[in-house]
Amino acid sequence: MISKHSIDLPQRIIIGEDILDNIGEQVLQIFNKGKSVLILTGPNVYNKYFNKVKESLEDKGFSVSYKIAGSPTVDYALSLSEEVSKDRFDILLGLGGGRSIDLAKYIAMNLEKNFISVPTAASHDGITSPFVTLRGFDRFHSKPAKPPKLILIDVNVILSAPRRYNVAGFGDLIGKYTSVLDWRLAHKLKGEYYADYAASLALMSARHVSSYAKEIGVGSKDGIRVLLEALVSSGVAMCIAGSSRPASGSEHLFAHALEMISKNPPLHGEAVGVGTIMMSYLHGKDWKKIRNLLKTVGAPVNAKELGVSEEEIIQSLVKSVSIRPERYTILGETGLNEKAAEDLAKNTLVI
Ligand SMILES: NC(=O)C1=CN([C@@H]2O[C@H](COP(=O)(O)OP(=O)(O)OC[C@H]3O[C@@H](n4cnc5c(N)ncnc54)[C@H](OP(=O)(O)O)[C@@H]3O)[C@@H](O)[C@H]2O)C=CC1
Ligand SMILES: O=C(CO)COP(=O)(O)O
Ligand SMILES: [Zn+2]
């Protein structure tokens, strides 16, 4: 018998130019006039885009308020959720990078509000995903949430974002080469549920951006469109799988650990990219190919380029296995000791 499995997908995804100028019109096609919208955004994005979004929404009869998002920790998400629960609003709109989108997604789920995702950088695949990644005291939590009802992506906004953010999105996607290998391994060794379609979709997003690495690196319109479509598809793969398994394996465990350990953490996708080099090596795959792809787009490939110390890389590798113990990966049950971690980082030219 096939077990019951429900798949929640976004209702509408629009990728186009000048979406932000007409955001009120796009929202009106899905939601009634008169609704109130709470925008969750970061300080940089607020300065660049908030007024434009507010005016366009107000023009179409929506009322608008906003909050500036803090760090994506479990404690902060809970306290922000509690704080805004006293406000009157119908729709939560996450405007910005992965942090603002995740926090908006979390609160929308908690308070049973509608959620709209408006990314301003192609830096991560949480744009579409039905999960929120929150940092706990000594581990990470992937909390189930609802995927956004509406996703609005303005290609011109993404093109004008600092190049580093879009390059990080490439790193998040290249991670699917190892996350899918980890998932297959967990299926074979631990009998974990494995969905070939979702895995293939995630893998396809990595392959697709790999063949457009040069275009993504120079930030051409074609390259950025491919990158965005792949990020959306990877999020859909998570919707279909009902977990972040197709999109997050050992490379993500390393990235999450580095984010916790480092004094000056790199972007999520940058850390995932370097994690993918090292985990490909452990899987016996062509790690040099991953490294070359990252170099082609101009993404960091070593500790120096990530802006972290060699010791932080080693300690993050050692810590990786404890970040999410229930998720079996190439790191096995006990992970790497310091000597093995150092050898791995040296052998793959990360340190
Ligand atoms: N739920 C999921 O499935 C997933 C969640 N994630 C999560 O997403 C987060 C990482 O997202 P990421 O985007 O890398 O990091 P952030 O959200 O921290 O954004 C990085 C920086 O980019 C800035 N920024 C974004 N857009 C623009 C723009 N157009 N112009 C100028 N600056 C801009 C932000 O500004 P500002 O300070 O204004 O925000 C911020 O300073 C992590 O918390 C990660 O765990 C990642 C993948 C999947
Ligand atoms: O970052 C993600 C996928 O790219 C989400 O995965 P996590 O489950 O590791 O938070
Ligand atoms: Zn990721």
Short mmCIF file of C-alpha atoms and ligand atoms in Angstrom, two decimals:
data_model
loop_
_atom_site.label_atom_id
_atom_site.label_comp_id
_atom_site.label_asym_id
_atom_site.label_seq_id
_atom_site.Cartn_x
_atom_site.Cartn_y
_atom_site.Cartn_z
CA MET A 1 0.00 0.00 0.00
CA ILE A 2 1.21 3.53 -0.78
CA SER A 3 1.34 5.69 2.35
CA LYS A 4 -0.71 8.90 2.38
CA HIS A 5 1.40 11.87 1.35
CA SER A 6 0.14 15.40 0.79
CA ILE A 7 2.05 17.87 -1.34
CA ASP A 8 1.56 21.61 -0.74
CA LEU A 9 2.76 23.78 -3.60
CA PRO A 10 2.82 27.55 -4.14
CA GLN A 11 -0.35 28.84 -5.84
CA ARG A 12 1.42 31.26 -8.18
CA ILE A 13 5.05 32.02 -9.07
CA ILE A 14 5.84 35.05 -11.19
CA ILE A 15 9.35 35.72 -12.47
CA GLY A 16 9.66 38.85 -14.58
CA GLU A 17 11.00 42.36 -14.96
CA ASP A 18 9.71 45.35 -12.99
CA ILE A 19 7.55 43.19 -10.72
CA LEU A 20 8.28 45.38 -7.70
CA ASP A 21 6.89 48.50 -9.39
CA ASN A 22 3.57 46.70 -9.87
CA ILE A 23 3.54 44.52 -6.79
CA GLY A 24 0.15 45.89 -5.67
CA GLU A 25 -1.43 44.68 -8.92
CA GLN A 26 0.11 41.20 -8.56
CA VAL A 27 -1.07 40.85 -4.96
CA LEU A 28 -4.55 42.07 -5.90
CA GLN A 29 -4.90 39.19 -8.35
CA ILE A 30 -4.76 36.74 -5.44
CA PHE A 31 -5.95 38.70 -2.39
CA ASN A 32 -8.86 41.07 -1.83
CA LYS A 33 -8.44 44.82 -1.57
CA GLY A 34 -8.52 46.18 1.97
CA LYS A 35 -6.34 43.44 3.45
CA SER A 36 -3.44 44.51 5.62
CA VAL A 37 0.09 43.42 4.79
CA LEU A 38 2.93 43.11 7.31
CA ILE A 39 6.30 43.27 5.55
CA LEU A 40 9.27 41.59 7.17
CA THR A 41 12.54 42.82 5.72
CA GLY A 42 16.20 43.55 6.53
CA PRO A 43 17.83 46.98 6.98
CA ASN A 44 19.59 47.12 3.58
CA VAL A 45 16.57 45.91 1.65
CA TYR A 46 14.33 48.28 3.60
CA ASN A 47 16.41 51.24 2.42
CA LYS A 48 16.44 50.09 -1.19
CA TYR A 49 12.92 48.79 -1.79
CA PHE A 50 10.47 49.27 1.06
CA ASN A 51 8.97 52.60 -0.09
CA LYS A 52 8.40 51.34 -3.62
CA VAL A 53 6.63 48.21 -2.37
CA LYS A 54 4.57 50.13 0.20
CA GLU A 55 3.40 52.72 -2.34
CA SER A 56 2.42 50.11 -4.91
CA LEU A 57 0.46 48.08 -2.34
CA GLU A 58 -1.26 51.15 -0.88
CA ASP A 59 -2.15 52.27 -4.39
CA LYS A 60 -4.20 49.09 -4.77
CA GLY A 61 -5.99 49.50 -1.45
CA PHE A 62 -3.82 47.43 0.90
CA SER A 63 -2.67 48.80 4.23
CA VAL A 64 1.01 48.26 5.02
CA SER A 65 3.15 47.97 8.14
CA TYR A 66 6.66 46.57 8.57
CA LYS A 67 9.20 45.01 10.94
CA ILE A 68 12.96 44.71 10.53
CA ALA A 69 14.04 41.07 10.78
CA GLY A 70 16.72 39.97 13.26
CA SER A 71 18.70 36.72 13.23
CA PRO A 72 17.01 33.45 12.27
CA THR A 73 17.19 31.72 15.66
CA VAL A 74 14.44 29.66 17.28
CA ASP A 75 14.22 32.12 20.21
CA TYR A 76 14.03 35.21 18.05
CA ALA A 77 11.43 33.66 15.69
CA LEU A 78 9.23 32.77 18.67
CA SER A 79 9.52 36.19 20.29
CA LEU A 80 8.85 38.03 17.00
CA SER A 81 5.84 35.80 16.40
CA GLU A 82 4.53 36.65 19.88
CA GLU A 83 5.18 40.36 19.32
CA VAL A 84 3.33 40.61 15.99
CA SER A 85 0.47 38.38 17.14
CA LYS A 86 -0.92 41.51 18.83
CA ASP A 87 -0.97 43.43 15.52
CA ARG A 88 -3.83 43.27 13.04
CA PHE A 89 -2.72 41.96 9.65
CA ASP A 90 -3.85 39.36 7.11
CA ILE A 91 -0.79 38.75 4.97
CA LEU A 92 2.89 38.38 5.79
CA LEU A 93 5.26 39.41 3.04
CA GLY A 94 8.92 38.39 3.33
CA LEU A 95 11.04 40.89 1.35
CA GLY A 96 14.78 40.26 1.14
CA GLY A 97 17.29 37.47 1.56
CA GLY A 98 16.74 34.03 3.08
CA ARG A 99 16.65 35.35 6.64
CA SER A 100 13.68 37.69 6.09
CA ILE A 101 11.84 35.12 3.99
CA ASP A 102 12.35 32.32 6.53
CA LEU A 103 11.19 34.45 9.47
CA ALA A 104 8.11 35.64 7.56
CA LYS A 105 7.34 32.04 6.55
CA TYR A 106 7.66 30.87 10.13
CA ILE A 107 5.40 33.55 11.58
CA ALA A 108 2.81 33.11 8.81
CA MET A 109 2.60 29.43 9.69
CA ASN A 110 2.49 30.06 13.43
CA LEU A 111 -0.24 32.68 13.23
CA GLU A 112 -2.09 31.03 10.31
CA LYS A 113 -1.65 33.98 7.95
CA ASN A 114 -1.13 34.04 4.20
CA PHE A 115 2.49 34.26 3.12
CA ILE A 116 4.08 35.99 0.12
CA SER A 117 7.74 35.48 -0.76
CA VAL A 118 9.54 38.36 -2.49
CA PRO A 119 13.26 37.56 -2.74
CA THR A 120 15.65 40.40 -3.52
CA ALA A 121 18.67 38.13 -4.05
CA ALA A 122 19.08 34.72 -5.69
CA SER A 123 21.09 33.51 -2.72
CA HIS A 124 19.18 30.42 -1.49
CA ASP A 125 16.42 27.95 -2.37
CA GLY A 126 14.17 28.80 0.60
CA ILE A 127 12.28 31.11 -1.83
CA THR A 128 9.77 28.32 -2.57
CA SER A 129 10.45 25.70 0.07
CA PRO A 130 7.88 24.63 2.69
CA PHE A 131 10.55 24.71 5.44
CA VAL A 132 12.14 27.23 7.73
CA THR A 133 15.74 26.85 8.86
CA LEU A 134 16.23 28.11 12.40
CA ARG A 135 19.31 27.99 14.60
CA GLY A 136 18.91 26.45 18.03
CA PHE A 137 21.39 26.42 20.92
CA ASP A 138 23.76 23.83 19.44
CA ARG A 139 21.97 22.48 16.39
CA PHE A 140 19.74 23.48 13.49
CA HIS A 141 16.03 22.92 13.11
CA SER A 142 14.27 22.55 9.79
CA LYS A 143 10.70 23.42 10.76
CA PRO A 144 7.85 22.45 8.48
CA ALA A 145 5.82 25.41 7.25
CA LYS A 146 3.51 26.15 4.34
CA PRO A 147 5.07 27.10 1.02
CA PRO A 148 4.32 30.70 -0.03
CA LYS A 149 0.93 31.26 -1.63
CA LEU A 150 2.47 33.79 -3.99
CA ILE A 151 6.11 34.19 -5.08
CA LEU A 152 7.10 37.37 -6.86
CA ILE A 153 10.58 37.60 -8.33
CA ASP A 154 11.77 40.78 -9.98
CA VAL A 155 14.69 39.87 -12.24
CA ASN A 156 15.91 43.49 -12.34
CA VAL A 157 16.07 43.61 -8.55
CA ILE A 158 18.04 40.35 -8.48
CA LEU A 159 20.36 41.61 -11.24
CA SER A 160 21.13 44.74 -9.24
CA ALA A 161 21.81 42.85 -5.99
CA PRO A 162 25.51 42.62 -5.08
CA ARG A 163 27.04 39.82 -7.20
CA ARG A 164 28.17 37.93 -4.09
CA TYR A 165 24.58 37.09 -3.13
CA ASN A 166 23.65 35.58 -6.50
CA VAL A 167 26.89 33.62 -6.62
CA ALA A 168 25.93 32.18 -3.21
CA GLY A 169 22.70 30.85 -4.76
CA PHE A 170 24.86 28.85 -7.18
CA GLY A 171 26.67 27.36 -4.16
CA ASP A 172 23.38 26.38 -2.49
CA LEU A 173 22.37 24.57 -5.72
CA ILE A 174 25.68 22.84 -6.36
CA GLY A 175 25.11 21.25 -2.93
CA LYS A 176 22.39 19.06 -4.46
CA TYR A 177 25.13 16.87 -6.01
CA THR A 178 26.02 15.61 -2.54
CA SER A 179 22.66 15.99 -0.76
CA VAL A 180 21.10 13.54 -3.21
CA LEU A 181 24.02 11.10 -2.77
CA ASP A 182 23.53 11.32 1.01
CA TRP A 183 19.80 10.68 0.66
CA ARG A 184 20.42 7.57 -1.50
CA LEU A 185 22.96 6.34 1.03
CA ALA A 186 20.47 6.79 3.90
CA HIS A 187 17.89 4.88 1.85
CA LYS A 188 20.26 1.99 1.20
CA LEU A 189 21.80 1.78 4.66
CA LYS A 190 18.95 2.92 6.90
CA GLY A 191 15.85 2.13 4.83
CA GLU A 192 14.92 5.81 4.82
CA TYR A 193 12.09 6.92 2.52
CA TYR A 194 13.55 8.03 -0.81
CA ALA A 195 11.65 9.76 -3.60
CA ASP A 196 13.41 9.42 -6.93
CA TYR A 197 11.36 12.15 -8.63
CA ALA A 198 12.15 14.76 -5.95
CA ALA A 199 15.81 13.70 -5.93
CA SER A 200 16.01 13.96 -9.74
CA LEU A 201 14.42 17.41 -9.67
CA ALA A 202 16.94 18.66 -7.10
CA LEU A 203 19.79 17.14 -9.08
CA MET A 204 18.51 18.71 -12.28
CA SER A 205 18.67 22.16 -10.69
CA ALA A 206 22.36 21.56 -9.87
CA ARG A 207 23.11 20.25 -13.38
CA HIS A 208 21.26 23.10 -15.03
CA VAL A 209 23.16 25.84 -13.20
CA SER A 210 26.42 23.96 -13.79
CA SER A 211 25.93 24.29 -17.52
CA TYR A 212 25.29 28.02 -17.12
CA ALA A 213 28.17 28.68 -14.70
CA LYS A 214 29.87 31.28 -16.94
CA GLU A 215 26.65 33.25 -17.52
CA ILE A 216 25.81 33.17 -13.81
CA GLY A 217 29.34 34.28 -12.97
CA VAL A 218 29.12 37.38 -15.14
CA GLY A 219 25.57 38.06 -13.96
CA SER A 220 23.95 37.97 -17.41
CA LYS A 221 20.17 38.13 -17.62
CA ASP A 222 20.03 34.59 -19.05
CA GLY A 223 22.28 33.25 -16.32
CA ILE A 224 20.26 34.87 -13.54
CA ARG A 225 16.98 33.59 -14.98
CA VAL A 226 18.35 30.02 -15.06
CA LEU A 227 19.63 30.44 -11.50
CA LEU A 228 16.21 31.65 -10.30
CA GLU A 229 14.34 28.86 -12.03
CA ALA A 230 16.70 26.30 -10.53
CA LEU A 231 16.27 27.77 -7.02
CA VAL A 232 12.50 27.63 -7.43
CA SER A 233 12.68 24.01 -8.70
CA SER A 234 14.86 22.93 -5.83
CA GLY A 235 12.30 24.40 -3.41
CA VAL A 236 9.57 22.50 -5.26
CA ALA A 237 11.64 19.31 -4.87
CA MET A 238 11.45 19.90 -1.09
CA CYS A 239 7.66 20.43 -1.38
CA ILE A 240 7.33 17.09 -3.20
CA ALA A 241 9.62 15.19 -0.83
CA GLY A 242 7.92 16.67 2.23
CA SER A 243 11.35 17.34 3.72
CA SER A 244 14.53 19.26 2.90
CA ARG A 245 16.27 15.89 2.23
CA PRO A 246 16.71 16.36 -1.53
CA ALA A 247 18.30 19.77 -0.97
CA SER A 248 20.29 19.37 2.23
CA GLY A 249 22.86 16.72 3.15
CA SER A 250 26.35 16.60 4.63
CA GLU A 251 27.42 19.77 2.77
CA HIS A 252 24.62 21.63 4.60
CA LEU A 253 25.61 20.12 7.95
CA PHE A 254 29.07 21.58 7.42
CA ALA A 255 27.61 24.95 6.33
CA HIS A 256 25.32 25.13 9.37
CA ALA A 257 28.22 24.20 11.69
CA LEU A 258 30.44 26.88 10.15
CA GLU A 259 27.67 29.43 10.58
CA MET A 260 27.54 28.57 14.29
CA ILE A 261 31.28 28.40 14.90
CA SER A 262 32.68 31.21 12.80
CA LYS A 263 33.12 34.72 14.22
CA ASN A 264 32.53 36.09 10.74
CA PRO A 265 30.26 33.56 9.01
CA PRO A 266 30.09 33.49 5.22
CA LEU A 267 26.78 33.45 3.34
CA HIS A 268 24.81 30.21 3.54
CA GLY A 269 25.35 29.33 -0.14
CA GLU A 270 29.07 30.15 0.01
CA ALA A 271 29.57 27.70 2.89
CA VAL A 272 27.43 25.06 1.16
CA GLY A 273 29.60 25.34 -1.97
CA VAL A 274 32.83 24.66 -0.04
CA GLY A 275 31.07 21.90 1.91
CA THR A 276 30.15 20.29 -1.42
CA ILE A 277 33.81 20.15 -2.49
CA MET A 278 34.73 18.26 0.70
CA MET A 279 31.69 15.96 0.82
CA SER A 280 32.18 15.05 -2.88
CA TYR A 281 35.68 13.91 -1.93
CA LEU A 282 34.24 11.71 0.87
CA HIS A 283 31.71 10.24 -1.58
CA GLY A 284 34.60 9.38 -3.94
CA LYS A 285 33.26 11.76 -6.58
CA ASP A 286 34.98 14.34 -8.77
CA TRP A 287 35.53 17.09 -6.16
CA LYS A 288 37.82 18.98 -8.55
CA LYS A 289 34.90 19.43 -10.92
CA ILE A 290 32.83 21.02 -8.13
CA ARG A 291 35.76 23.25 -7.22
CA ASN A 292 36.21 24.34 -10.84
CA LEU A 293 32.51 25.13 -11.20
CA LEU A 294 32.64 27.30 -8.08
CA LYS A 295 35.77 29.03 -9.39
CA THR A 296 34.04 29.67 -12.73
CA VAL A 297 31.23 31.61 -11.04
CA GLY A 298 33.67 33.38 -8.72
CA ALA A 299 32.47 31.66 -5.52
CA PRO A 300 34.84 30.96 -2.59
CA VAL A 301 36.62 27.59 -2.67
CA ASN A 302 38.80 27.78 0.45
CA ALA A 303 38.99 29.11 4.01
CA LYS A 304 40.73 32.32 2.99
CA GLU A 305 38.13 33.16 0.35
CA LEU A 306 35.33 32.31 2.80
CA GLY A 307 36.90 34.73 5.28
CA VAL A 308 37.18 32.09 8.01
CA SER A 309 40.16 30.53 9.78
CA GLU A 310 41.55 27.05 9.04
CA GLU A 311 40.73 26.06 12.61
CA GLU A 312 37.08 27.10 12.09
CA ILE A 313 36.91 24.84 9.02
CA ILE A 314 38.31 21.88 10.97
CA GLN A 315 36.05 22.43 13.98
CA SER A 316 33.00 22.81 11.71
CA LEU A 317 33.79 19.52 9.99
CA VAL A 318 34.06 17.81 13.40
CA LYS A 319 30.80 19.41 14.58
CA SER A 320 28.82 18.66 11.38
CA VAL A 321 27.51 15.26 12.44
CA SER A 322 25.90 16.69 15.58
CA ILE A 323 24.03 19.46 13.77
CA ARG A 324 21.13 17.17 12.85
CA PRO A 325 21.84 13.67 14.21
CA GLU A 326 18.66 12.18 12.74
CA ARG A 327 19.81 12.87 9.17
CA TYR A 328 22.16 10.08 8.05
CA THR A 329 24.86 11.16 5.57
CA ILE A 330 28.33 10.18 4.36
CA LEU A 331 29.57 11.42 7.75
CA GLY A 332 28.07 8.28 9.29
CA GLU A 333 26.99 8.12 12.91
CA THR A 334 30.15 9.48 14.51
CA GLY A 335 31.48 11.93 11.92
CA LEU A 336 35.07 13.03 11.56
CA ASN A 337 37.72 13.35 14.24
CA GLU A 338 40.12 16.31 14.14
CA LYS A 339 42.83 14.48 12.22
CA ALA A 340 40.41 13.21 9.55
CA ALA A 341 38.81 16.67 9.30
CA GLU A 342 42.19 18.32 8.79
CA ASP A 343 43.21 15.75 6.17
CA LEU A 344 39.92 16.20 4.33
CA ALA A 345 40.25 20.00 4.24
CA LYS A 346 43.91 19.76 3.16
CA ASN A 347 43.30 17.11 0.49
CA THR A 348 40.59 19.27 -1.10
CA LEU A 349 42.68 22.47 -0.89
CA VAL A 350 40.14 24.11 1.45
CA ILE A 351 42.95 24.83 3.94
N1 LIG B 1 13.98 27.53 4.40
C1 LIG B 1 14.78 27.03 3.52
O1 LIG B 1 14.44 26.07 2.82
C2 LIG B 1 16.13 27.66 3.32
C3 LIG B 1 16.55 28.64 4.18
N2 LIG B 1 17.78 29.23 4.01
C4 LIG B 1 18.17 30.24 4.98
O2 LIG B 1 18.35 31.49 4.33
C5 LIG B 1 19.34 32.23 5.01
C6 LIG B 1 20.44 32.63 4.07
O3 LIG B 1 19.92 33.53 3.13
P1 LIG B 1 20.87 34.65 2.51
O4 LIG B 1 20.04 35.37 1.52
O5 LIG B 1 22.14 34.03 2.09
O6 LIG B 1 21.24 35.59 3.76
P2 LIG B 1 20.53 36.89 4.35
O7 LIG B 1 19.07 36.81 4.30
O8 LIG B 1 21.18 37.14 5.64
O9 LIG B 1 20.96 38.01 3.31
C7 LIG B 1 22.31 38.32 3.12
C8 LIG B 1 22.47 39.80 2.90
O10 LIG B 1 21.96 40.14 1.62
C9 LIG B 1 21.35 41.41 1.72
N3 LIG B 1 20.51 41.61 0.53
C10 LIG B 1 19.55 40.81 0.05
N4 LIG B 1 19.06 41.31 -1.10
C11 LIG B 1 19.74 42.45 -1.35
C12 LIG B 1 19.70 43.42 -2.38
N5 LIG B 1 18.89 43.30 -3.43
N6 LIG B 1 20.52 44.48 -2.29
C13 LIG B 1 21.36 44.63 -1.23
N7 LIG B 1 21.46 43.73 -0.24
C14 LIG B 1 20.66 42.65 -0.29
C15 LIG B 1 20.63 41.31 3.04
O11 LIG B 1 20.26 42.59 3.48
P3 LIG B 1 19.31 42.80 4.78
O12 LIG B 1 20.29 42.98 5.90
O13 LIG B 1 18.53 43.99 4.44
O14 LIG B 1 18.49 41.57 4.95
C16 LIG B 1 21.69 40.65 3.90
O15 LIG B 1 22.56 41.59 4.47
C17 LIG B 1 19.90 31.34 6.12
O16 LIG B 1 19.26 31.68 7.32
C18 LIG B 1 19.51 29.96 5.63
O17 LIG B 1 19.41 29.04 6.67
C19 LIG B 1 18.60 28.89 2.97
C20 LIG B 1 18.22 27.90 2.09
C21 LIG B 1 16.96 27.21 2.19
O1 LIG B 2 19.24 25.18 3.10
C1 LIG B 2 18.38 24.36 2.81
C2 LIG B 2 18.29 23.81 1.46
O2 LIG B 2 19.11 24.49 0.56
C3 LIG B 2 17.42 23.91 3.81
O3 LIG B 2 17.95 22.85 4.38
P1 LIG B 2 18.09 22.58 5.95
O4 LIG B 2 17.05 21.54 6.19
O5 LIG B 2 19.47 22.11 6.11
O6 LIG B 2 17.81 23.84 6.68
ZN ZN B 3 20.69 25.59 1.50
#
